[in-house]
Short mmCIF file of C-alpha atoms and ligand atoms in Angstrom, two decimals:
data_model
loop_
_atom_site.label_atom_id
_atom_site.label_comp_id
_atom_site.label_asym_id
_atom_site.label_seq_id
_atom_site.Cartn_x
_atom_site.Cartn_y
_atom_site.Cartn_z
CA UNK A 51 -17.48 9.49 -12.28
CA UNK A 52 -16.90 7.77 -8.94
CA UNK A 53 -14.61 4.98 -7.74
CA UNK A 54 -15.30 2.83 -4.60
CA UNK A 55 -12.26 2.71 -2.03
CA UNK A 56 -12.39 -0.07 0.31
CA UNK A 57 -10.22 0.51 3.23
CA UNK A 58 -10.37 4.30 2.39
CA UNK A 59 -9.76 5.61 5.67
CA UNK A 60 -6.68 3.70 5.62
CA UNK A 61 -3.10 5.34 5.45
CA UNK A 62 -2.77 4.38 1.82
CA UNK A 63 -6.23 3.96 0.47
CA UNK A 64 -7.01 7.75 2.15
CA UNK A 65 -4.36 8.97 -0.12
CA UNK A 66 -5.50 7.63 -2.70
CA UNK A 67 -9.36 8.51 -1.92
CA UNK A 68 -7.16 12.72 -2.13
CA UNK A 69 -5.06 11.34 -5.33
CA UNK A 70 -8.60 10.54 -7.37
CA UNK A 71 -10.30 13.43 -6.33
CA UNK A 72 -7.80 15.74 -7.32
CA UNK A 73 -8.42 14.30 -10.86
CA UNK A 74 -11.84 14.53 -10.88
CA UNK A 75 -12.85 11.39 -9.78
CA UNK A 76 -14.95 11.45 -6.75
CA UNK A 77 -14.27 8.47 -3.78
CA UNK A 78 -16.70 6.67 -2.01
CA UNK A 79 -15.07 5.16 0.74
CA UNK A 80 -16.23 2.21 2.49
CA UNK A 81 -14.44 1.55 5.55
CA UNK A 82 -14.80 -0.58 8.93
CA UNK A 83 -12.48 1.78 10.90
CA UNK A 84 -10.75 -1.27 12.70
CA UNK A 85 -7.95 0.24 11.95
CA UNK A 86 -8.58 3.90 9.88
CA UNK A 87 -9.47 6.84 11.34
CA UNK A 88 -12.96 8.45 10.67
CA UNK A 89 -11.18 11.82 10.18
CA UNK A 90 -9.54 10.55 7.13
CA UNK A 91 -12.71 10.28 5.22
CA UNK A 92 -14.10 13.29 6.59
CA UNK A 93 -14.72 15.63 3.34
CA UNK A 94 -15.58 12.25 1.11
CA UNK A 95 -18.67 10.04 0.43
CA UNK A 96 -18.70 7.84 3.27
CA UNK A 97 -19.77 4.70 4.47
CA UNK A 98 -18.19 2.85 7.72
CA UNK A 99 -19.39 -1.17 7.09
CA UNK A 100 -17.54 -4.15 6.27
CA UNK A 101 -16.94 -5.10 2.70
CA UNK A 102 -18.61 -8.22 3.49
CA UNK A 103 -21.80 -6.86 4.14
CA UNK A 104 -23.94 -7.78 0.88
CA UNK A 105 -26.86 -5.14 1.69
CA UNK A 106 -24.67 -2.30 2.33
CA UNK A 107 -22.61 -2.83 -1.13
CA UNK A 108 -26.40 -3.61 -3.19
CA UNK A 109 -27.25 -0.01 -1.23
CA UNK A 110 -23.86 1.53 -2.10
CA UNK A 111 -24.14 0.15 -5.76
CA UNK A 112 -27.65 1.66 -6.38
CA UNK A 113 -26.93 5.01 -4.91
CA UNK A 114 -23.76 5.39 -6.77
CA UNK A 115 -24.53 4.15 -10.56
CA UNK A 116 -21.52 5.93 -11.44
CA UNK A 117 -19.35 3.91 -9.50
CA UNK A 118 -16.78 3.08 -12.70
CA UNK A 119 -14.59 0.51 -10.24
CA UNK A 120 -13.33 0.00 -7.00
CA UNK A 121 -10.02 0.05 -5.59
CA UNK A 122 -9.73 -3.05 -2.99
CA UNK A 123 -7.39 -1.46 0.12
CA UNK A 124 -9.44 -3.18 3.05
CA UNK A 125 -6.78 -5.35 5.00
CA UNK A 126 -5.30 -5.99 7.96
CA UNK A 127 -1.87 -5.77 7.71
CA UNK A 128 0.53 -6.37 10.72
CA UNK A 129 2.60 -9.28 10.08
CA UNK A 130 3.56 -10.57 13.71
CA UNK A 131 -0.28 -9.92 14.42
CA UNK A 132 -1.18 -12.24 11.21
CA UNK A 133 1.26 -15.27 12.75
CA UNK A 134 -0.12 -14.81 16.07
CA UNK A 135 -3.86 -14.97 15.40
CA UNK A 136 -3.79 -16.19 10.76
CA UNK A 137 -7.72 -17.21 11.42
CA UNK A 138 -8.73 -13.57 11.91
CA UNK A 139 -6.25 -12.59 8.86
CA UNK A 140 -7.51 -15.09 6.65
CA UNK A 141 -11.41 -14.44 7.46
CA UNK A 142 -10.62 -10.43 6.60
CA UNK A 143 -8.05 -10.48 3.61
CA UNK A 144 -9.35 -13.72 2.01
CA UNK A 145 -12.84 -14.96 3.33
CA UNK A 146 -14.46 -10.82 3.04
CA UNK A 147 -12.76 -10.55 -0.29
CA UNK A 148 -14.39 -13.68 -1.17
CA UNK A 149 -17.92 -11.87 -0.43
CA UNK A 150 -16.94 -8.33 -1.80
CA UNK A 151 -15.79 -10.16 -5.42
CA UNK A 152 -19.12 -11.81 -5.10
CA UNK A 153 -21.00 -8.16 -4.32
CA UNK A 154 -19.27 -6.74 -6.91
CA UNK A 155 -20.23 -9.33 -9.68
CA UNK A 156 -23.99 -9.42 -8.55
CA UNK A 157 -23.65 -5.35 -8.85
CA UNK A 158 -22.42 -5.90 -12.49
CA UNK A 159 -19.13 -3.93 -11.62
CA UNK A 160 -16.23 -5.16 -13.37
CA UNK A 161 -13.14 -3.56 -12.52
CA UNK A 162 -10.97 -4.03 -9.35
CA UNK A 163 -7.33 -2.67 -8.29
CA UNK A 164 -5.99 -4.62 -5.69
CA UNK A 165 -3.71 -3.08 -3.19
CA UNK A 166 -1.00 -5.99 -2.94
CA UNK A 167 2.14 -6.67 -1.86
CA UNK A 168 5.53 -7.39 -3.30
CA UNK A 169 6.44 -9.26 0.44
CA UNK A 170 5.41 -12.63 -1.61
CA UNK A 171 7.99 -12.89 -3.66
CA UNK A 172 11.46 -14.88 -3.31
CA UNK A 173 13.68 -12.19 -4.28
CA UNK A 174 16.40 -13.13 -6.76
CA UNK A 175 20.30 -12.73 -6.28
CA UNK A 176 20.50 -9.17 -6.45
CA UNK A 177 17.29 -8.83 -4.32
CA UNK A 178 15.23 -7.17 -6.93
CA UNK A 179 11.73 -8.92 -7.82
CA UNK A 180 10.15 -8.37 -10.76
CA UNK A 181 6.25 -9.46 -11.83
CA UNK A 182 8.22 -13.23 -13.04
CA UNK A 183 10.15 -13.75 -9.92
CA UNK A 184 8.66 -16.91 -7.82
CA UNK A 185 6.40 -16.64 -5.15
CA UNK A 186 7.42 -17.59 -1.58
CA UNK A 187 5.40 -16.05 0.82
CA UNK A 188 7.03 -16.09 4.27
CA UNK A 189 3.90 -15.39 6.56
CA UNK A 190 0.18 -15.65 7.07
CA UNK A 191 -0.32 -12.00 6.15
CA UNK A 192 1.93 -12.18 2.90
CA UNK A 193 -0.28 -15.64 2.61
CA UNK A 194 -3.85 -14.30 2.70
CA UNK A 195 -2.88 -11.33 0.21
CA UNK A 196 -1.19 -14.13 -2.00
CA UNK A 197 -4.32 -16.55 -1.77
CA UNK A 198 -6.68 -13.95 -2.15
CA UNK A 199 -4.94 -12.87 -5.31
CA UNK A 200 -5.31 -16.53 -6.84
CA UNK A 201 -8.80 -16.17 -5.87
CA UNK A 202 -9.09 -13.03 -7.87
CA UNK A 203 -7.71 -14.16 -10.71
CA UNK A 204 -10.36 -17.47 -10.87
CA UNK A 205 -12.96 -14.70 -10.51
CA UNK A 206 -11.64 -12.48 -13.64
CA UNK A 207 -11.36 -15.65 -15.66
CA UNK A 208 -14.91 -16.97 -15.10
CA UNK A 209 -17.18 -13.78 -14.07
CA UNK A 210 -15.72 -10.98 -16.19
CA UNK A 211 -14.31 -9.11 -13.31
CA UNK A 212 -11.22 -7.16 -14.64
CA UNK A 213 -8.23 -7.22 -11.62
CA UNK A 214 -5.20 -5.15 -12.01
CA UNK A 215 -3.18 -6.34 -8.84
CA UNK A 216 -0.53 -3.64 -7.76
CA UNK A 217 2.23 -5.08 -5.64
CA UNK A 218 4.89 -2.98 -3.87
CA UNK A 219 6.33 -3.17 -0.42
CA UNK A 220 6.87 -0.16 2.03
CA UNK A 221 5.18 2.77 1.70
CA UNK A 222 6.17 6.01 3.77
CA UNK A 223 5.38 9.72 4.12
CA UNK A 224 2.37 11.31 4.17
CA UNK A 225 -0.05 13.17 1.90
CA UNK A 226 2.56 16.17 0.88
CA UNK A 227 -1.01 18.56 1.86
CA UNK A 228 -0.97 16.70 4.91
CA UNK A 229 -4.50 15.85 4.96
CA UNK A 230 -3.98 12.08 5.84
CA UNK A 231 -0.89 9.97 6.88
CA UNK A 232 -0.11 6.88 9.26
CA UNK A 233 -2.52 6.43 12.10
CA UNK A 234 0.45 4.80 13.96
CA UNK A 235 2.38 7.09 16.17
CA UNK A 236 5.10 4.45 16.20
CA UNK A 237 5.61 2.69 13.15
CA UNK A 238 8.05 -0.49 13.13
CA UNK A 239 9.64 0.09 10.47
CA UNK A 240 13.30 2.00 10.41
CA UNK A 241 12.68 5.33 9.28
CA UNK A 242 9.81 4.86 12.04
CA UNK A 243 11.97 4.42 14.87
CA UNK A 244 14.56 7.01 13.32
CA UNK A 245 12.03 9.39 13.54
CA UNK A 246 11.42 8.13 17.38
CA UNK A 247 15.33 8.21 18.53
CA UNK A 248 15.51 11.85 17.25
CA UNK A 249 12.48 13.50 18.91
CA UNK A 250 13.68 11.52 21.89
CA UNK A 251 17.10 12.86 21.39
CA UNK A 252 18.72 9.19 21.25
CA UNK A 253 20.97 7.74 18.95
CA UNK A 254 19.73 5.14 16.00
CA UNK A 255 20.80 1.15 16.08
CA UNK A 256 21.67 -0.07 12.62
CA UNK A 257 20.77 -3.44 13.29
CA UNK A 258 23.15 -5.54 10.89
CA UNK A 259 26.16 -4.19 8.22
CA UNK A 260 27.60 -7.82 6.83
CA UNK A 261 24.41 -8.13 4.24
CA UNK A 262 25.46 -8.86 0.95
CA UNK A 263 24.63 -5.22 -0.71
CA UNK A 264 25.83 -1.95 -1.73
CA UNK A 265 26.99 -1.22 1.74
CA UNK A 266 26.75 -4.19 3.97
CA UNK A 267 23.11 -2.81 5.22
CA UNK A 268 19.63 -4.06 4.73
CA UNK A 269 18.04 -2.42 2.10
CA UNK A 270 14.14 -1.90 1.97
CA UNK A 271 12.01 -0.45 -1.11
CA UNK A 272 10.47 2.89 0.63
CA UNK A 273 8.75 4.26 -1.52
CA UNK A 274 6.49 7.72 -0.95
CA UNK A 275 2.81 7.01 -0.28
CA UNK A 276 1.79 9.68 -2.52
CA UNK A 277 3.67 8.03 -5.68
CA UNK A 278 1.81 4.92 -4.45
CA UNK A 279 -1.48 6.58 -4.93
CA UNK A 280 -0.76 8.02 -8.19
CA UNK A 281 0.16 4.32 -9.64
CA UNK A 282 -3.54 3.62 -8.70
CA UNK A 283 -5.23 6.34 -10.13
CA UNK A 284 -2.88 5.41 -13.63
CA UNK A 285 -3.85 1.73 -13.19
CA UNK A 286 -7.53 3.48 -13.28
CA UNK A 287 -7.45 5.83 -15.83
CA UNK A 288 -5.83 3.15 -18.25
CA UNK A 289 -7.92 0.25 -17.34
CA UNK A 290 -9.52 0.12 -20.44
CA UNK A 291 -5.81 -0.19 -22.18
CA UNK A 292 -4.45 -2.63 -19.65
CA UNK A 293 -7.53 -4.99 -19.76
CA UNK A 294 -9.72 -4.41 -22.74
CA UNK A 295 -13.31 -5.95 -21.85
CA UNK A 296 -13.31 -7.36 -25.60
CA UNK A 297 -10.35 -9.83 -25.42
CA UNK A 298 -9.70 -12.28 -28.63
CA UNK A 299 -10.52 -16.00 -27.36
CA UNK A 300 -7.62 -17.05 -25.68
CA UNK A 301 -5.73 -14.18 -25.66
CA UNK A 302 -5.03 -11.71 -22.80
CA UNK A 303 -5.95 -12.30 -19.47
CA UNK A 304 -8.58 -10.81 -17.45
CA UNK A 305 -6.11 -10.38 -14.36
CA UNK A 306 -3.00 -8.34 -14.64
CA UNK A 307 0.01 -7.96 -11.95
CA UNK A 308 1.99 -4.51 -12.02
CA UNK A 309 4.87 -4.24 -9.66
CA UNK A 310 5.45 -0.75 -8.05
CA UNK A 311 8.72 0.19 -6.92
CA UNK A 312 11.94 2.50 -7.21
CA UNK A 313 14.07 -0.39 -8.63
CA UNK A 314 16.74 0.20 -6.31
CA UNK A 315 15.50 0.64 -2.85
CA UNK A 316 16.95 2.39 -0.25
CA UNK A 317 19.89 0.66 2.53
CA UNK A 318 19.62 1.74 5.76
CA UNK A 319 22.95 3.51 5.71
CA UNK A 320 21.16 5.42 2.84
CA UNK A 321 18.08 6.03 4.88
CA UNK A 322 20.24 7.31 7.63
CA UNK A 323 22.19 9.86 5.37
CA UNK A 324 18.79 11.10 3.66
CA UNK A 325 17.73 11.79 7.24
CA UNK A 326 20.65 14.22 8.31
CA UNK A 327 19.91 15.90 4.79
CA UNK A 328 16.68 16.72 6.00
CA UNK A 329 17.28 17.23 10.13
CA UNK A 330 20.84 18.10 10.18
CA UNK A 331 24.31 16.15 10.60
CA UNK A 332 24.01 15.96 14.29
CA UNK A 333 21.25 13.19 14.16
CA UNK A 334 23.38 9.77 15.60
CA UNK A 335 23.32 6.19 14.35
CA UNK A 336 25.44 3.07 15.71
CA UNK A 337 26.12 -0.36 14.29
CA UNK A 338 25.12 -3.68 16.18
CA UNK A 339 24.91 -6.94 14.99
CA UNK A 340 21.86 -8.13 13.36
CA UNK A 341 18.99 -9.76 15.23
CA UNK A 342 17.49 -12.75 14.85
CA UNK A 343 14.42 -12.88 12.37
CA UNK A 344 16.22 -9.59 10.64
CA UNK A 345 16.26 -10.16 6.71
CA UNK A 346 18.27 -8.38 3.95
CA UNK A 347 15.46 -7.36 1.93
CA UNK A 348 14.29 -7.06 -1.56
CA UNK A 349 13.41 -3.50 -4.22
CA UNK A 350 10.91 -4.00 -7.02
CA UNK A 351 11.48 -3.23 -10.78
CA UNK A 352 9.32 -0.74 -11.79
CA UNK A 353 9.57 -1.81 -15.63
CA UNK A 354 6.04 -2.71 -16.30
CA UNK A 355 4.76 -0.37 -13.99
CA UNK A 356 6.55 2.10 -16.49
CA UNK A 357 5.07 -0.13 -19.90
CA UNK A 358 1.77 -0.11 -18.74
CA UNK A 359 0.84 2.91 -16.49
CA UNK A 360 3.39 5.59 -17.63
CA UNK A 361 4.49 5.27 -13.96
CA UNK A 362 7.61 5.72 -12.25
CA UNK A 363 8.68 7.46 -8.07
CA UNK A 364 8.69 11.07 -8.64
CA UNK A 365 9.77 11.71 -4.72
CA UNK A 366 12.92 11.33 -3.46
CA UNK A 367 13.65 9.51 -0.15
CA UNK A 368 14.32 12.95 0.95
CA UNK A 369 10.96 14.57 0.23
CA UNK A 370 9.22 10.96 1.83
CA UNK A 371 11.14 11.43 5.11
CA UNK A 372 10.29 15.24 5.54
CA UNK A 373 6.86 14.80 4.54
CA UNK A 374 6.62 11.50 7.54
CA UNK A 375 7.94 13.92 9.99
CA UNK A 376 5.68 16.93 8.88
CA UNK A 377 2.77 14.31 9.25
CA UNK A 378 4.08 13.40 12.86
CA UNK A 379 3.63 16.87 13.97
CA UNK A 380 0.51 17.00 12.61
CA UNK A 381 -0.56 14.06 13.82
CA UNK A 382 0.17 15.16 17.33
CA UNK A 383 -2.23 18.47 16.61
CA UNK A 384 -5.31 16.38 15.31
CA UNK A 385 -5.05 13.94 18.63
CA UNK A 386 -4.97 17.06 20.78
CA UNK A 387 -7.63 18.27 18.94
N1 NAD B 197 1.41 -0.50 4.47
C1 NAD B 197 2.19 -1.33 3.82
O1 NAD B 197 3.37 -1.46 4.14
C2 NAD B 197 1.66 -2.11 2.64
C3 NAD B 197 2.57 -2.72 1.75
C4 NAD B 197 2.08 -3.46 0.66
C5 NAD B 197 0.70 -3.58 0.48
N2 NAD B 197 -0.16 -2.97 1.36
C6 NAD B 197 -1.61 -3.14 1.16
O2 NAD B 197 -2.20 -1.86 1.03
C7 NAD B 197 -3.51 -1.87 1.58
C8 NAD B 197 -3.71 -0.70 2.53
O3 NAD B 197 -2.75 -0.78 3.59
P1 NAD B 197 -2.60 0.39 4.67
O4 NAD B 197 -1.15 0.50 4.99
O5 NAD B 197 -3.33 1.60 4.20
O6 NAD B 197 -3.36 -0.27 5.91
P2 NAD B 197 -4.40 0.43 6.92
O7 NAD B 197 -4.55 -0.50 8.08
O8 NAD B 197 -3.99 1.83 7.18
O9 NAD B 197 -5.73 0.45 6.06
C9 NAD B 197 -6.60 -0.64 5.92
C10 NAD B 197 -8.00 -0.11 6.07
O10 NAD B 197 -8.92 -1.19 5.87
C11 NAD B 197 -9.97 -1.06 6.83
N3 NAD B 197 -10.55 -2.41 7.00
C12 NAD B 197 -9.93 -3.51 7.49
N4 NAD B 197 -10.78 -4.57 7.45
C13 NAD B 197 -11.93 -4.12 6.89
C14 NAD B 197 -13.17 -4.74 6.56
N5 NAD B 197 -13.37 -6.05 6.79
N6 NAD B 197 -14.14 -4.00 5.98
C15 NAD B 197 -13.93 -2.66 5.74
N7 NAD B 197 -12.78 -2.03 6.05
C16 NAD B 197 -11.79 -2.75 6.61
C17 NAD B 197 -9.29 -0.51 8.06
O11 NAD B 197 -10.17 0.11 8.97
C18 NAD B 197 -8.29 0.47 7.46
O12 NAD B 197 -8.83 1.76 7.33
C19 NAD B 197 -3.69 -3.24 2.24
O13 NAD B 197 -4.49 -4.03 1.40
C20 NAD B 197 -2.29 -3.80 2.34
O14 NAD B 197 -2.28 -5.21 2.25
C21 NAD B 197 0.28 -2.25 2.43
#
């Protein structure tokens, strides 16, 4: 049995591409490398194309008749990049999902898992979100994901494409085998530029402590990429149970949304505390105001996540944070390579 992973030589969907063929299931990634890395897909079925490109899906479709699904990770994904320049965001995340939900109909393939994100959610007082919270996208990135989802969902009620949409938020470490991780050397985010300040011996800026949680620090939902990939291959293996293809008029929608989270997330304080655990005490942080644009940020429930897939975080921050800065060194060896 095969699945189809668009974006698969991505940092997440090439961890998942490892994640299903450690099950048995064997990937076929389709990729356009804008951003992935060719590397990534290396020891996999792969074709580099755009998952617009009609042809090249009727081509992968016939090849591959045991193609049971396909796991939708194509993006682009860079927020300030999506408010900058939303035409070339919306063309790739909504306008070329457009096409592939069309490719996949005319190919008679029926299940998707879309890699979504939990960013379009208003969080609620005690900034968790859960699958009912509203939606209040704050971006053109977060927009496209959000409109491409409705679009999804329109498709699954009137074509008989079955979409399990998995939402989370920030995904870090690395595969623990270290066969794939970021292809950023410098991620934004703040375990990113933790990682920077102590390789450069400097100390880290926690930007903001008056926030209104646990303590007084913005609090993020990290969760490790390798738990991430596991929720997909559950979402796969119990698609039958999640979406039967026989549904009772009326009853039981063809499109599903599973949030996947730790349920508790992770301040920065805490992030800075798991980090000495792993590199020792003498790794320094300060306190500075918070900038402007800075928000206090949201964790997702994992309840239904649990219901439906069996699925809760088996790493700890801990394990997510060695395994990033295993992956960094690594990293460094394949580039000299
Ligand atoms: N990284 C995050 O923080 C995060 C959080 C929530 C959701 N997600 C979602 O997870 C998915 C994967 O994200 P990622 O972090 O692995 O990003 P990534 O940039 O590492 O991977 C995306 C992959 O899609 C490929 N791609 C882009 N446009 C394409 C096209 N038109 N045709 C074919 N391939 C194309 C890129 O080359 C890349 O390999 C995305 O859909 C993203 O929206 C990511």
């Amino acid at each position: 049995m095969k699945v189809l992973i668009t974006g698969g030589a991505g940092f997440i969907g090439s961890t998942i591409a490892s994640a299903f063929a450690e099950r048995g299931v064997t990937p076929v990634v389709l990729d356009s490398l804008i951003t992935g890395r060719q590397e990534f897909a290396q020891d996999k079925i792969f074709y580099q194309g755009d998952i617009g490109d009609g042809p090249l899906l009727d081509e992968i479709f016939a090849r591959h008749p045991d193609i049971a699904g396909v796991v939708h990770c194509a993006a682009l994904i860079v927020v300030p990049d999506s408010m900058r320049d939303p035409h070339r965001y919306y063309q790739v995340n909504l306008a070329r999902t457009l096409d592939l939900a069309g490719h996949l109909v005319r190919n008679g393939c029926d299940r998707m898992i879309f890699a979504s994100t939990a960013g379009m959610y208003r969080p609620e007082s005690d900034l968790s979100v859960t699958e009912e919270s509203a939606l209040e996208p704050q971006n053109p990135y977060t927009r496209s994901k959000m409109m491409a989802e409705l679009m999804l969902a329109d498709f699954a009620a009137a074509y008989g494409l079955r979409v399990v949409s998995l939402r989370y938020l920030n995904p870090i470490g690395a595969d623990p085998r270290l066969r794939t991780g970021l292809q950023n050397s410098k991620p934004t985010h703040a375990l990113g530029k933790m990682i920077q300040c102590y390789e450069e011996g400097e100390p880290f800026t926690i930007t903001g402590v008056d926030w209104p949680t646990r303590d007084g620090t913005a609090v993020r939902d990290y969760i490790h990429v390798w738990d991430i990939a596991r929720a997909f291959y559950e979402a796969f293996d119990r698609f039958e149970t999640i979406i039967p293809p026989l549904r009772p008029a009326g009853e039981g929608a063809a499109y599903q949304v599973v949030n996947l989270g730790t349920g508790g997330g992770t301040t920065v304080r805490e992030l800075v505390g798991a980090f000495r655990e792993v590199v020792g005490e003498e790794f320094r942080a300060v306190e500075a105001p918070a900038r402007p644009g800075d928000v206090v940020g949201a964790f997702v429930n994992p309840d239904k996540a649990w219901e439906l897939l069996r699925w809760k975080p088996e790493y700890t921050i801990g394990d997510a944070i060695r395994h990033s800065l295993q992956w960094a060194e690594r990293r460094r060896e394949l580039d000299v390579a």
